[in-house]
Coordinates of C-alpha atoms and ligand atoms in Angstrom, one line a residue:
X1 CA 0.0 0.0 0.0
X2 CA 2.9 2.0 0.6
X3 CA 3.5 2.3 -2.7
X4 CA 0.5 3.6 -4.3
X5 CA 1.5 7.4 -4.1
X6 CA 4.7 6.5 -5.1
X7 CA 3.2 5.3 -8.4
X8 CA 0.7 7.6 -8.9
X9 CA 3.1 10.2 -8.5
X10 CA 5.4 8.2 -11.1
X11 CA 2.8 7.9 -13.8
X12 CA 1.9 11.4 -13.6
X13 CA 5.4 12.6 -13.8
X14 CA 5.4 10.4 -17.1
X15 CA 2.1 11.5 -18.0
X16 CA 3.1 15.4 -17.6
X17 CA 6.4 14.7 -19.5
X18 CA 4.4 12.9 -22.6
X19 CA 2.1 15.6 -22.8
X20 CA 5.3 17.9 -23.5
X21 CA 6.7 15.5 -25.5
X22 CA 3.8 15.1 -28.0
X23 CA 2.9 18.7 -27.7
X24 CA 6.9 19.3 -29.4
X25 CA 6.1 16.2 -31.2
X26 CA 3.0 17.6 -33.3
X27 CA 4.8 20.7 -34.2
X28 CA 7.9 18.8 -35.6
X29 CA 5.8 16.3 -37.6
X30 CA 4.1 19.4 -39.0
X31 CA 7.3 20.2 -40.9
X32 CA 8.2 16.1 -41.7
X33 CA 7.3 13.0 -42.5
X34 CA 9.8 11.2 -40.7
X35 CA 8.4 8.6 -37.7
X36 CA 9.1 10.0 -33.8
X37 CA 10.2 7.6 -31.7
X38 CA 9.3 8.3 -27.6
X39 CA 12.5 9.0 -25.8
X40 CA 12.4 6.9 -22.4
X41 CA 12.8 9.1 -19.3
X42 CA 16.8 8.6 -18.0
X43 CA 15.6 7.5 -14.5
X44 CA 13.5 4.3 -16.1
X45 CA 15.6 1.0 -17.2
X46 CA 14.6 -1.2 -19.1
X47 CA 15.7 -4.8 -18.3
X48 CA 15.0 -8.0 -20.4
X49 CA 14.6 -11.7 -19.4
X50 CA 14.3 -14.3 -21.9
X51 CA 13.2 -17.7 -20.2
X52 CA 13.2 -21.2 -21.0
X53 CA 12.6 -24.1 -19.2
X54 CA 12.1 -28.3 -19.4
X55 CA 14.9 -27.8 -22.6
X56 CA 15.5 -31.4 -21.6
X57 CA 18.2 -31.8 -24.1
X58 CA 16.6 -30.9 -27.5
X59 CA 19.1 -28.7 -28.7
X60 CA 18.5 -30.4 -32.0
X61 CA 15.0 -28.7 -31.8
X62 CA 11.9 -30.7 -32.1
X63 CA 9.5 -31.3 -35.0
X64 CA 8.6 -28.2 -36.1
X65 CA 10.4 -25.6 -34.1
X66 CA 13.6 -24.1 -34.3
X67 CA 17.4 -25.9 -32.5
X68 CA 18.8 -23.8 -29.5
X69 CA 21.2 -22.0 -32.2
X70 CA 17.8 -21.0 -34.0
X71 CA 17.0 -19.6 -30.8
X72 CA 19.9 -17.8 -30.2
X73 CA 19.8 -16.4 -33.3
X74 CA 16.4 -15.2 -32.5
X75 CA 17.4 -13.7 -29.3
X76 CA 19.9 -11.5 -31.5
X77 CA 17.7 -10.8 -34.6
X78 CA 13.9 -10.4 -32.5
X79 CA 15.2 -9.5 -29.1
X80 CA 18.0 -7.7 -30.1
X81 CA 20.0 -9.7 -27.9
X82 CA 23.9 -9.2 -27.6
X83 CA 26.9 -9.8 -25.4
X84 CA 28.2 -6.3 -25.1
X85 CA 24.3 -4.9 -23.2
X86 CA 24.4 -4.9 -20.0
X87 CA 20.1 -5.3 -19.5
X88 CA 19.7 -9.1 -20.4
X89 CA 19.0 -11.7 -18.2
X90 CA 18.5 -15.2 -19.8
X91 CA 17.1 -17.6 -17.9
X92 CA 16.1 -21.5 -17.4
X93 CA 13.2 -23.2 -14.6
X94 CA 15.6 -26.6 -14.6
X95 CA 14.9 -30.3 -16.3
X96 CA 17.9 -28.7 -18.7
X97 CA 19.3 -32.3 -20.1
X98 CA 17.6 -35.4 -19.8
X99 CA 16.3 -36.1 -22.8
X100 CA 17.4 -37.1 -26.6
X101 CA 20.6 -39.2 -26.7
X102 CA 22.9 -36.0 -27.7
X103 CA 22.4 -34.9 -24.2
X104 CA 21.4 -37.8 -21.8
X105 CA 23.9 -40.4 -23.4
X106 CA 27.1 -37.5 -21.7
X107 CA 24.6 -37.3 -18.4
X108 CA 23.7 -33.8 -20.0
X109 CA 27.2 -32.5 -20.6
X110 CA 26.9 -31.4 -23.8
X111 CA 23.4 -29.4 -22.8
X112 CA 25.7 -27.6 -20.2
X113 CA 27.8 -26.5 -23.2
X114 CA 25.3 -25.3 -25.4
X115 CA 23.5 -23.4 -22.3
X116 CA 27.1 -21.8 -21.6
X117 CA 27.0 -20.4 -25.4
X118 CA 23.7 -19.0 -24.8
X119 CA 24.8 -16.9 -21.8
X120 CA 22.5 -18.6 -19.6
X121 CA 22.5 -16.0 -16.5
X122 CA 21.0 -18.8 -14.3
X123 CA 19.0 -22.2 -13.7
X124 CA 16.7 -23.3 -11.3
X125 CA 17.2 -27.0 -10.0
X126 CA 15.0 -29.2 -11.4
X127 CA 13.9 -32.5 -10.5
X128 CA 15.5 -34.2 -13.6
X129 CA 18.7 -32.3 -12.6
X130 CA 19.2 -35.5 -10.2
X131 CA 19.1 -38.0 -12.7
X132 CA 22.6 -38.6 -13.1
X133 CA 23.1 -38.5 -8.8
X134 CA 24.4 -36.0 -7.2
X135 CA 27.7 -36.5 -8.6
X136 CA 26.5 -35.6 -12.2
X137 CA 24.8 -32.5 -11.1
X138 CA 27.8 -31.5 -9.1
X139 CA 30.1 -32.2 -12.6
X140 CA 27.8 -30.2 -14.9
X141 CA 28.1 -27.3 -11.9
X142 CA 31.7 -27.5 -12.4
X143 CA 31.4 -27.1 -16.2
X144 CA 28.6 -24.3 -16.4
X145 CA 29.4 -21.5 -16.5
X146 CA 26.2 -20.0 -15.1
X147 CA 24.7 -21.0 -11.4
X148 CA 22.1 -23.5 -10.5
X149 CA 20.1 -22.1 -7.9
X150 CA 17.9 -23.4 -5.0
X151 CA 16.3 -21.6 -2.1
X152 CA 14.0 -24.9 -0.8
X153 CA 16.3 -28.0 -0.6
X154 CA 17.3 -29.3 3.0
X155 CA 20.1 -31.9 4.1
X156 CA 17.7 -34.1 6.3
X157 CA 21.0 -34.6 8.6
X158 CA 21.2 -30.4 9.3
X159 CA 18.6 -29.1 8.2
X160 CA 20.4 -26.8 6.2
X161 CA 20.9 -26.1 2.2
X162 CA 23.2 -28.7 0.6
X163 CA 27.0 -26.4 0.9
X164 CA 27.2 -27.0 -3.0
X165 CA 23.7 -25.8 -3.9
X166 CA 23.6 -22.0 -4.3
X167 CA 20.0 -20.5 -3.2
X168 CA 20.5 -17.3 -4.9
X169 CA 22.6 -15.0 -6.9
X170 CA 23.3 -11.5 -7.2
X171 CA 23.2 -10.0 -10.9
X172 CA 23.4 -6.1 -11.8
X173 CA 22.0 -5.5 -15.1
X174 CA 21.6 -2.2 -16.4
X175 CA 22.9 -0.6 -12.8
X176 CA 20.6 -2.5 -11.2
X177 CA 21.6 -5.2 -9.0
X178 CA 18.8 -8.1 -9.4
X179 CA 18.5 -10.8 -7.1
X180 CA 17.5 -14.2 -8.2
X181 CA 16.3 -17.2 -6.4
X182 CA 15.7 -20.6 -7.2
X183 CA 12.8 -23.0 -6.5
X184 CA 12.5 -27.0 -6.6
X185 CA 9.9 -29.2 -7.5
X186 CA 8.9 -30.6 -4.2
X187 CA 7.9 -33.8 -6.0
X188 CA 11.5 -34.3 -6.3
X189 CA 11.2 -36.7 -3.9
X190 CA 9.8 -39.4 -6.1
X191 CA 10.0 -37.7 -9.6
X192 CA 13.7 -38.3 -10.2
X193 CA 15.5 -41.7 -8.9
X194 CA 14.4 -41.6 -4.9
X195 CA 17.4 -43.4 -3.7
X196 CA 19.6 -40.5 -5.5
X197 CA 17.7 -37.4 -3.2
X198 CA 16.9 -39.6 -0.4
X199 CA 18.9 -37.1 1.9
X200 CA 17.3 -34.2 1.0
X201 CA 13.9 -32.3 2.3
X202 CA 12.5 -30.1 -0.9
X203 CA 10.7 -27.8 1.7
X204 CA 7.7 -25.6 1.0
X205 CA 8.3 -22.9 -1.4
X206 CA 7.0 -19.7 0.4
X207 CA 8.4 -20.8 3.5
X208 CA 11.5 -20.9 1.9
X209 CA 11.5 -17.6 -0.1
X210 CA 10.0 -16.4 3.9
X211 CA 13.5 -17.7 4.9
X212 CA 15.9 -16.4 2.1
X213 CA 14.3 -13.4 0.9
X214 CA 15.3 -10.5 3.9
X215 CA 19.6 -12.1 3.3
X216 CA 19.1 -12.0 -0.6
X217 CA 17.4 -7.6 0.1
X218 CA 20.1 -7.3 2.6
X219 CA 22.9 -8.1 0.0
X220 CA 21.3 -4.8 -1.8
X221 CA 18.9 -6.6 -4.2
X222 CA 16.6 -4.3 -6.0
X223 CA 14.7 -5.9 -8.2
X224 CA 13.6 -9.6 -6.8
X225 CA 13.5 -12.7 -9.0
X226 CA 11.9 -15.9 -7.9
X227 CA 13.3 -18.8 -11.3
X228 CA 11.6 -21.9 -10.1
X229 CA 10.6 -25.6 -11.1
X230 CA 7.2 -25.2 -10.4
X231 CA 4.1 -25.7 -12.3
X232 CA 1.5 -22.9 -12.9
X233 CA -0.7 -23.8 -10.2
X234 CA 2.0 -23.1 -7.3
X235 CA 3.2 -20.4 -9.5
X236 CA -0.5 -18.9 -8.5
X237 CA -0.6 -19.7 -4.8
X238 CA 3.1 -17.8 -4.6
X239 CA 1.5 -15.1 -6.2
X240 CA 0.8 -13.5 -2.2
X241 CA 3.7 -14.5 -0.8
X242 CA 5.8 -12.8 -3.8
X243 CA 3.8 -9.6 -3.1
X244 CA 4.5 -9.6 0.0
X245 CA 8.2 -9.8 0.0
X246 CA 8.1 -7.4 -3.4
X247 CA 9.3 -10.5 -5.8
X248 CA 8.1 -8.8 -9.0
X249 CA 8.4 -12.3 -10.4
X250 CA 7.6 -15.6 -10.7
X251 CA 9.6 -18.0 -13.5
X252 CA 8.0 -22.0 -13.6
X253 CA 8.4 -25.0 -15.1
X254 CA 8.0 -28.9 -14.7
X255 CA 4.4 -28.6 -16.1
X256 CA 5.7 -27.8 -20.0
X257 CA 3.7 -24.9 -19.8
X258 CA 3.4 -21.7 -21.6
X259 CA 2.8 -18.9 -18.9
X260 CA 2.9 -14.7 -19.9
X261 CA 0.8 -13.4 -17.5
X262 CA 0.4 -11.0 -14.0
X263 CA -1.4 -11.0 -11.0
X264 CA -1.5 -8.6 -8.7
X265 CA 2.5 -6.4 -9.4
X266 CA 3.9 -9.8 -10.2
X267 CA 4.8 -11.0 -13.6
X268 CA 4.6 -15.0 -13.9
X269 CA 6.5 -16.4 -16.9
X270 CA 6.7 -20.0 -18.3
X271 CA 8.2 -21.0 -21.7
X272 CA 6.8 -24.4 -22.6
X273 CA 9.6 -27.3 -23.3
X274 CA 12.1 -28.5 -25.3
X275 CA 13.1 -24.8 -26.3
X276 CA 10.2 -25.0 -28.6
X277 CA 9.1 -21.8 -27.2
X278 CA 10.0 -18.6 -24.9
X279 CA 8.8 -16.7 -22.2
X280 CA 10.1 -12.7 -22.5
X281 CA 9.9 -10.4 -19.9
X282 CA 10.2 -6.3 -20.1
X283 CA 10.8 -4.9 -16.6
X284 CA 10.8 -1.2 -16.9
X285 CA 12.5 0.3 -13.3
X286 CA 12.2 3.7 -12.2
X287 CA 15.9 4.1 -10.0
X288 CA 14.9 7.3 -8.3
X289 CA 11.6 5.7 -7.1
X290 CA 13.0 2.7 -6.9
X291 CA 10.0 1.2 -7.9
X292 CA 8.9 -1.5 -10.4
X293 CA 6.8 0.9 -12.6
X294 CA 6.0 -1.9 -15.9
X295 CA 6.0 -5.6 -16.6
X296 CA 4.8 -7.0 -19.8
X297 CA 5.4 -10.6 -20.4
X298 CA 4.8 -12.6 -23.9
X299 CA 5.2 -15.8 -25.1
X300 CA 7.2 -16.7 -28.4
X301 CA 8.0 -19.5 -30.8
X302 CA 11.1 -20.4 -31.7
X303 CA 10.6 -20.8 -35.4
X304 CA 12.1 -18.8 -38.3
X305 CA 16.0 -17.9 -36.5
X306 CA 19.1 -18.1 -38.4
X307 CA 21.8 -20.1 -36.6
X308 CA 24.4 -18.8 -34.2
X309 CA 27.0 -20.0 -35.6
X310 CA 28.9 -21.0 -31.9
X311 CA 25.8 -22.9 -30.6
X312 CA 25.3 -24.4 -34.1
X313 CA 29.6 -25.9 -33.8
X314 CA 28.9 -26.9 -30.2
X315 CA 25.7 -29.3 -31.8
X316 CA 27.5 -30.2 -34.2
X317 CA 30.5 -32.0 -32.6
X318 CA 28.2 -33.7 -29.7
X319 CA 26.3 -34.9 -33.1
X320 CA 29.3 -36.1 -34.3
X321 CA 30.0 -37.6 -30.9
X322 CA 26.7 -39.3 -30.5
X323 CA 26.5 -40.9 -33.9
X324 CA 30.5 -42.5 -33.6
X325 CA 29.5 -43.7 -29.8
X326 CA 25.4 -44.5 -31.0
X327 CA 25.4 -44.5 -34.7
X328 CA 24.6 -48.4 -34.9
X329 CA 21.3 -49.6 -36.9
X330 CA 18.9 -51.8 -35.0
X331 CA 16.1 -51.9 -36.9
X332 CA 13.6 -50.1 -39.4
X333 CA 10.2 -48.7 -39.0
X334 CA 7.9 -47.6 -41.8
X335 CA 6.1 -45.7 -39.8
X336 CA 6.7 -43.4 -36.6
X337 CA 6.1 -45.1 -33.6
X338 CA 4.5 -42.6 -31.6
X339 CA 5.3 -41.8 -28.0
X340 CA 1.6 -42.1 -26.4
X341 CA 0.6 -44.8 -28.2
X342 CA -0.8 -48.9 -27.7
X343 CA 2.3 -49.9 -29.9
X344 CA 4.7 -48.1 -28.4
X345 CA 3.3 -49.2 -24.5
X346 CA 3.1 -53.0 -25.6
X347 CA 6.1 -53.0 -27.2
X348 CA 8.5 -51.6 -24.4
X349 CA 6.8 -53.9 -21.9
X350 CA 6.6 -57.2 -24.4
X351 CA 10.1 -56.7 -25.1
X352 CA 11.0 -57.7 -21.4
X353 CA 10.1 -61.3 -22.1
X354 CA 12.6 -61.7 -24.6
X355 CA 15.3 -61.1 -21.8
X356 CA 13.2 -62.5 -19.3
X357 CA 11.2 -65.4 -20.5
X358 CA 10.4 -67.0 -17.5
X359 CA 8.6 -63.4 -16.4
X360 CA 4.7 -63.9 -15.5
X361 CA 3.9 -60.6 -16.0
X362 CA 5.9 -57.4 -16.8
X363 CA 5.3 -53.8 -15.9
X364 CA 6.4 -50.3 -15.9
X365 CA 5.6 -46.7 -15.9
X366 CA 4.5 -44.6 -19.6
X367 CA 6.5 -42.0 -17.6
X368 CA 9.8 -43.5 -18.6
X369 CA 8.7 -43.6 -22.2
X370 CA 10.0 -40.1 -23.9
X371 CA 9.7 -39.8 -27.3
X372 CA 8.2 -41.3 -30.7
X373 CA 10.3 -43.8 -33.3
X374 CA 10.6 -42.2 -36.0
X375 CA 10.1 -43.3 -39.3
X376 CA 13.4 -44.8 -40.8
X377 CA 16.2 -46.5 -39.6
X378 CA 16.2 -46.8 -36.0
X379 CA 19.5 -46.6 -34.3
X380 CA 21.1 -47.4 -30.7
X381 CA 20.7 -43.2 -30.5
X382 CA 16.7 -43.4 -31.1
X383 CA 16.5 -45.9 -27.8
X384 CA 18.5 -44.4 -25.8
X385 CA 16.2 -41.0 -26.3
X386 CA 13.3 -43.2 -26.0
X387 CA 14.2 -44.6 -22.8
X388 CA 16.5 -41.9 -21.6
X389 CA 16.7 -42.5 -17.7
X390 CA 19.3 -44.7 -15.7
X391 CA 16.7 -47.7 -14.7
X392 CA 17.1 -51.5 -14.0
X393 CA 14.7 -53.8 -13.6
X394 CA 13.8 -55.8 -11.1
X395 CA 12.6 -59.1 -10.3
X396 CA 9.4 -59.6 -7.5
X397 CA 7.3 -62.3 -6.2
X398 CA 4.0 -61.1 -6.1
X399 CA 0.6 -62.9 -5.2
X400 CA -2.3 -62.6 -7.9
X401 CA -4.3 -60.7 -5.3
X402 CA -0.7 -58.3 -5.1
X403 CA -0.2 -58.1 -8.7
X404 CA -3.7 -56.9 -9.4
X405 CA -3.4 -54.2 -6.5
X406 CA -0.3 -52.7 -8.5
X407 CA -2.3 -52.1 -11.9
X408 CA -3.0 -48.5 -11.9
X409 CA -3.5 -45.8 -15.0
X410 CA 0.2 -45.3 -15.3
X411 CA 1.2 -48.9 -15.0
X412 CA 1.6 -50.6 -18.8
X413 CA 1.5 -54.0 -18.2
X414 CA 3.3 -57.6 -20.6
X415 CA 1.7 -61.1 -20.2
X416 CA -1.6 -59.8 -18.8
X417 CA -5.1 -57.7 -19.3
X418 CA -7.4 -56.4 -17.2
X419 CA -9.8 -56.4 -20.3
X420 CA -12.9 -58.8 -19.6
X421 CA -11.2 -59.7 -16.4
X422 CA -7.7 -59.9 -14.9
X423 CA -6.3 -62.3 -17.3
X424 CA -3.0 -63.8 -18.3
X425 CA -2.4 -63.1 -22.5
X426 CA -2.9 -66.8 -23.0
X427 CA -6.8 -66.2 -21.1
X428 CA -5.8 -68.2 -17.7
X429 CA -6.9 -66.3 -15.1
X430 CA -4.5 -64.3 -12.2
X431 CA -5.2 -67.0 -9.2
X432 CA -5.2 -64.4 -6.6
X433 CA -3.6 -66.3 -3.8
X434 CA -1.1 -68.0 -6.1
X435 CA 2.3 -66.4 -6.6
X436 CA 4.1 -65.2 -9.6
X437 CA 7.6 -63.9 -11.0
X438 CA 6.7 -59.9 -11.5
X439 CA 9.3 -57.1 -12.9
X440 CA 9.0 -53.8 -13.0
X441 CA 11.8 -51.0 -12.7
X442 CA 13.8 -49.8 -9.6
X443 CA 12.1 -46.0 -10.3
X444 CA 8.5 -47.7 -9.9
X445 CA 9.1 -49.7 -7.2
X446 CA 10.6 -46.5 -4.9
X447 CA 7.7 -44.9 -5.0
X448 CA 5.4 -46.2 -2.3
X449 CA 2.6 -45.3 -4.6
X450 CA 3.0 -47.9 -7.0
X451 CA 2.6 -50.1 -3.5
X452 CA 5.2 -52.8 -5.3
X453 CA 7.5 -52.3 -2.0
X454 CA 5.1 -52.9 -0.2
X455 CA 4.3 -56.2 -1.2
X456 CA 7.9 -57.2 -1.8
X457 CA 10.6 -56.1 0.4
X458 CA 13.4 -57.6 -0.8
X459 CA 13.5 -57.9 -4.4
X460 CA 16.0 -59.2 -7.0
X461 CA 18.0 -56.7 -8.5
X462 CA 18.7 -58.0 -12.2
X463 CA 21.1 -54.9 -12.9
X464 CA 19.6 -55.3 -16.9
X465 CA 19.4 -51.4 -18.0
X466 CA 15.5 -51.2 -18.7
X467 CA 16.2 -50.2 -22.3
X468 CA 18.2 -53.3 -22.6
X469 CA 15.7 -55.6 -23.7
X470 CA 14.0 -53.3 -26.2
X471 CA 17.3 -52.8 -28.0
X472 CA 18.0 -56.7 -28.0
X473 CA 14.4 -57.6 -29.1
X474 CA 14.4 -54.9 -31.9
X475 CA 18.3 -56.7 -32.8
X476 CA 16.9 -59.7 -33.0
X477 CA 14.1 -59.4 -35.5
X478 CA 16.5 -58.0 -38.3
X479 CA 13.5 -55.7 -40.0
X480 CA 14.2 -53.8 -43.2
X481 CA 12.5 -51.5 -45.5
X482 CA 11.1 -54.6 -46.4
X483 CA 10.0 -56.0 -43.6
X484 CA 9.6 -53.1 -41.3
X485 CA 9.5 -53.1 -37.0
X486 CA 5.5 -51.9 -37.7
X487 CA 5.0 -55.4 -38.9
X488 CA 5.6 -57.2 -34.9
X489 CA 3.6 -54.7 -32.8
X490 CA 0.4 -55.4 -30.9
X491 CA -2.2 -52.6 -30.9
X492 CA -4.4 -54.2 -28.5
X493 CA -5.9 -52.4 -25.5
X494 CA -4.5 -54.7 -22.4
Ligands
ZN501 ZN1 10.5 -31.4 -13.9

C-alpha cells in the first residue's frame, strides 16, 4: 500500500512529461514526414529476461520448431539480444538435459555446453537435474558457467541447504543489481530416482522464499526474481507471498507450460519445453523511485531464427560424438512409432520377455517412455532418447491378489489384461492367492505409490538397463524397409 502514491506520482510525472513531448512532437511532424520515436525518461531501465525451461536436451530442436542455435539467433535478430548490453537476463526453470541421446547419453554434458553459449544468467534446480546422482549434477556445476540455484532443498541430517547448492545470486543489469532465487519441485522426492535425493527435504516454497528473501534484500537486491521448477498452479498460490516480500516475479516449469501473464505487481512467466518456445519479460524500473513501474510478459515460438554460428559448432560436434558412440542400426520402421501410443506401450513392456522369459507378468511406468520412433532407420541413439533415464529392472514375487493391486492408470502392463477380467495373455486367469515372477523397474518400485514395496521387500535386482531388452528384441528381428519393426507390434488395449 505503501507504494501507491509512489506510483501515482510516477505515472503522472510520465504522464506530464508525454504531454510535452507530444505537444513538441506535433509541431515537428508538422514540418516532416519522418516517424518519432518516444524518448524513455533517463531515470526508467529497461531490463529483459528471456526464459526457457524443461529444454531437456533438445538442442536439436523438435518437429517443427527451431534448435537452441535457432533460438539464439532469435534472441539476437527479434530480441536484439547481444553480449556487449548490459540489461539481459537469460534464464532457465531446470529439467535442462535429460532427454534425446545427444544430451542424456554424456549425463547432460553437452546441454551444459550449449546453455554456456547462450549466456544462460542462471538455472533453477530441477527434479531431472538429479538423474545422473548428485555426482553428475555436481560435474555439470563445475562445467557451467552460469549457477544453479535453489532456495527450498534441505540436508535431512542439518537441516540446512546442501553447501554445493547455491539458493540465490546476485546480478546487476543495467545498474541494477537483481536478485534471483531458485525453487525446486517438491515432487522431487519421487520424480527423479528416490534413492539418488533420499537425503534431502524439498521444503515448502513460500516458506522458503519467507526464509531467504530478507539475506538475498540485505545483500542490496533491487529488483527480486523468484526462477523456479514449479508448475503454474503453485506459480499462482506464490503469487501472495511474492507480493508480499516485493518479488516482482515468478519463473515455472515442470508442467511444460506456456505462462505470460500478472497477477497482482507480479509478472509469472513459463516457456513451454524443449526450447520449442519462450517466455520474454520487459521490466521497466524507475531508479529514483526505486519502484517496479512496468512488466509486460509474452510468449514466443522459436521458429524462423538463423543459426548462431557458436551454438550451431557446439551441436554439431556432440552430433558427431553421438553418432561415432550410438550410430549403430537396430532396426527399421515404416512408420513413426509414436510416444503415447498402444504400440509403443506394448512393445516396451513385451520386449522384457525376450530377456526375461520366465517373467509372468511385466510392468512399468509410460512416464519412462519419452519420445516417438521415428520413421526410418532406428538406431542405438533413437533408444536411448526413447528410454533416456538410468533404470534397472527388477525381479518380485507377487501374489495374484498383489499383482492386481499394482495395476493403476500409469502402469503398462506384458503377459496380462485387465480387459474382460484380470487375465493372463494366454486367457488363464490371475489366481489371486497363487504367486508369480513380476518385474517392473527400480524407479517404480521406490515410490510407495505404486505399492510394489510394499508387497515385496526384498527384491531381485537384475542390474539389466530397462532399455536393454528393447534394444535386444528390436536386434533380434533384423527388420528392413522390407519387412519393417510396424509389422511385430500389438495394438491391442491390455
Ligand atoms: Zn521437472
Amino acid at each position: 500500500m505503501q507504494m501507491m502514491p509512489k506510483f501515482f506520482l510516477h505515472y503522472f510525472t510520465r504522464l506530464m512529461k508525454l504531454t510535452i513531448f507530444l505537444s513538441f512532437t506535433f509541431l515537428y511532424v508538422s514540418c516532416t514526414d519522418k516517424p518519432i520515436v518516444p524518448v524513455q525518461p533517463e531515470s526508467d531501465k529497461n531490463i529483459i529476461i528471456l526464459y526457457t525451461n524443461d529444454e531437456h536436451g533438445w538442442m536439436e530442436g523438435s518437429e517443427g520448431y527451431g534448435t537452441a542455435a535457432e533460438l539464439m539467433g532469435i534472441w539476437r535478430e527479434t530480441e536484439g539480444y547481444s553480449e556487449d548490453k548490459d540489461n539481459y537476463l537469460i534464464l532457465s526453470g531446470g529439467d535442462m538435459w535429460t532427454g534425446p541421446a545427444i544430451s542424456t547419453w554424456f549425463d547432460g554434458r553437452s546441454m551444459v555446453e550449449v546453455m554456456n553459449a547462450m549466456n544462460y544468467t542462471a538455472a533453477a534446480i530441477g527434479n531431472h537435474e538429479f538423474d545422473f546422482k548428485i555426482e553428475g549434477l555436481k560435474q555439470r556445476m563445475a562445467e557451467s558457467s552460469f549457477p544453479f540455484l535453489s532456495a527450498n532443498i534441505r540436508e535431512k541430517s542439518s537441516g540446512q541447504i546442501p553447501e554445493y547448492i547455491k539458493p540465490y545470486i546476485i546480478k546487476e543489469v543495467a545498474g541494477i543489481k537483481i536478485g534471483i532465487i531458485g525453487l525446486t519441485t517438491i515432487s522431487t522426492s519421487f520424480t527423479t530416482f528416490p534413492e539418488y535425493v533420499k537425503d534431502y527435504n524439498f521444503i515448502d516454497y513460500a516458506e522458503a522464499l519467507e526464509e531467504i528473501v530478507p539475506q538475498v534484500k540485505s545483500d542490496g537486491a533491487e529488483i527480486l526474481i523468484s526462477i523456479g521448477h514449479i508448475c503454474s498452479s503453485d506459480m499462482t498460490s506464490l503469487v501472495p507471498t511474492a507480493s508480499k516480500l516485493g518479488i516482482s516475479v515468478i519463473g515455472g516449469g515442470h508442467c511444460n507450460q506456456l505462462v505470460a501473464s500478472k497477477s497482482s505487481d507480479v509478472a509469472l512467466i513459463q516457456g513451454g519445453t524443449r526450447l520449442e518456445n519462450y517466455a520474454k519479460l520487459e521490466i521497466i524500473y524507475n531508479s529514483e523511485t526505486k519502484t517496479v513501474t512496468e512488466l509486460l510478459p509474452s510468449i514466443h515460438d522459436n521458429i524462423g531464427g538463423s543459426p548462431d554460428a557458436a551454438v550451431e559448432a557446439i551441436v554439431k560436434y556432440w552430433r558427431t560424438q553421438t553418432d561415432n558412440a550410438l550410430s549403430e542400426v537396430i532396426g527399421y520402421a515404416s512408420t513413426t512409432i509414436e510416444r503415447y501410443s498402444r504400440e509403443m506401450w506394448n512393445m516396451v513392456i513385451d520386449s522384457w520377455f525376450y530377456t526375461f522369459p520366465y517373467a509372468d507378468a511385466t510392468m512399468t511406468n509410460a512416464g519412462g517412455i519419452r519420445q516417438s520412433i521415428p520413421a526410418g532407420d532406428i538406431t542405438l541413439s533413437t533408444i536411448v532418447g526413447l528410454l533416456p533415464f538410468n533404470n534397472s529392472i527388477l525381479q518380485l514375487e507377487l501374489n495374484g491378489e498383489e499383482l492386481i493391486d499394482c495395476i493403476n492408470y500409469d502402469i503398462i502392463i506384458g503377459g496380462i489384461t485387465t480387459v474382460g477380467g484380470y487375465n493372463f495373455a494366454d486367457g488363464t486367469p490371475i489366481e489371486l492367492q497363487t504367486n508369480y515372477s513380476v518385474f517392473t523397474i527400480d524407479y517404480v518400485y521406490s515410490i510407495p505409490e505404486y505399492k510394489f514395496s510394499s508387497y515385496d521387500t526384498d527384491p531381485y535386482t537384475t542390474s539389466v538397463h530397462y532399455r536393454q531388452p528393447l534394444i535386444d528384441w528390436i536386434k533380434s528381428l533384423n527388420t528392413s524397409s522390407s519387412d519393417p519393426l510396424n509389422n511385430y507390434l500389438d495394438s491391442t488395449p491390455r
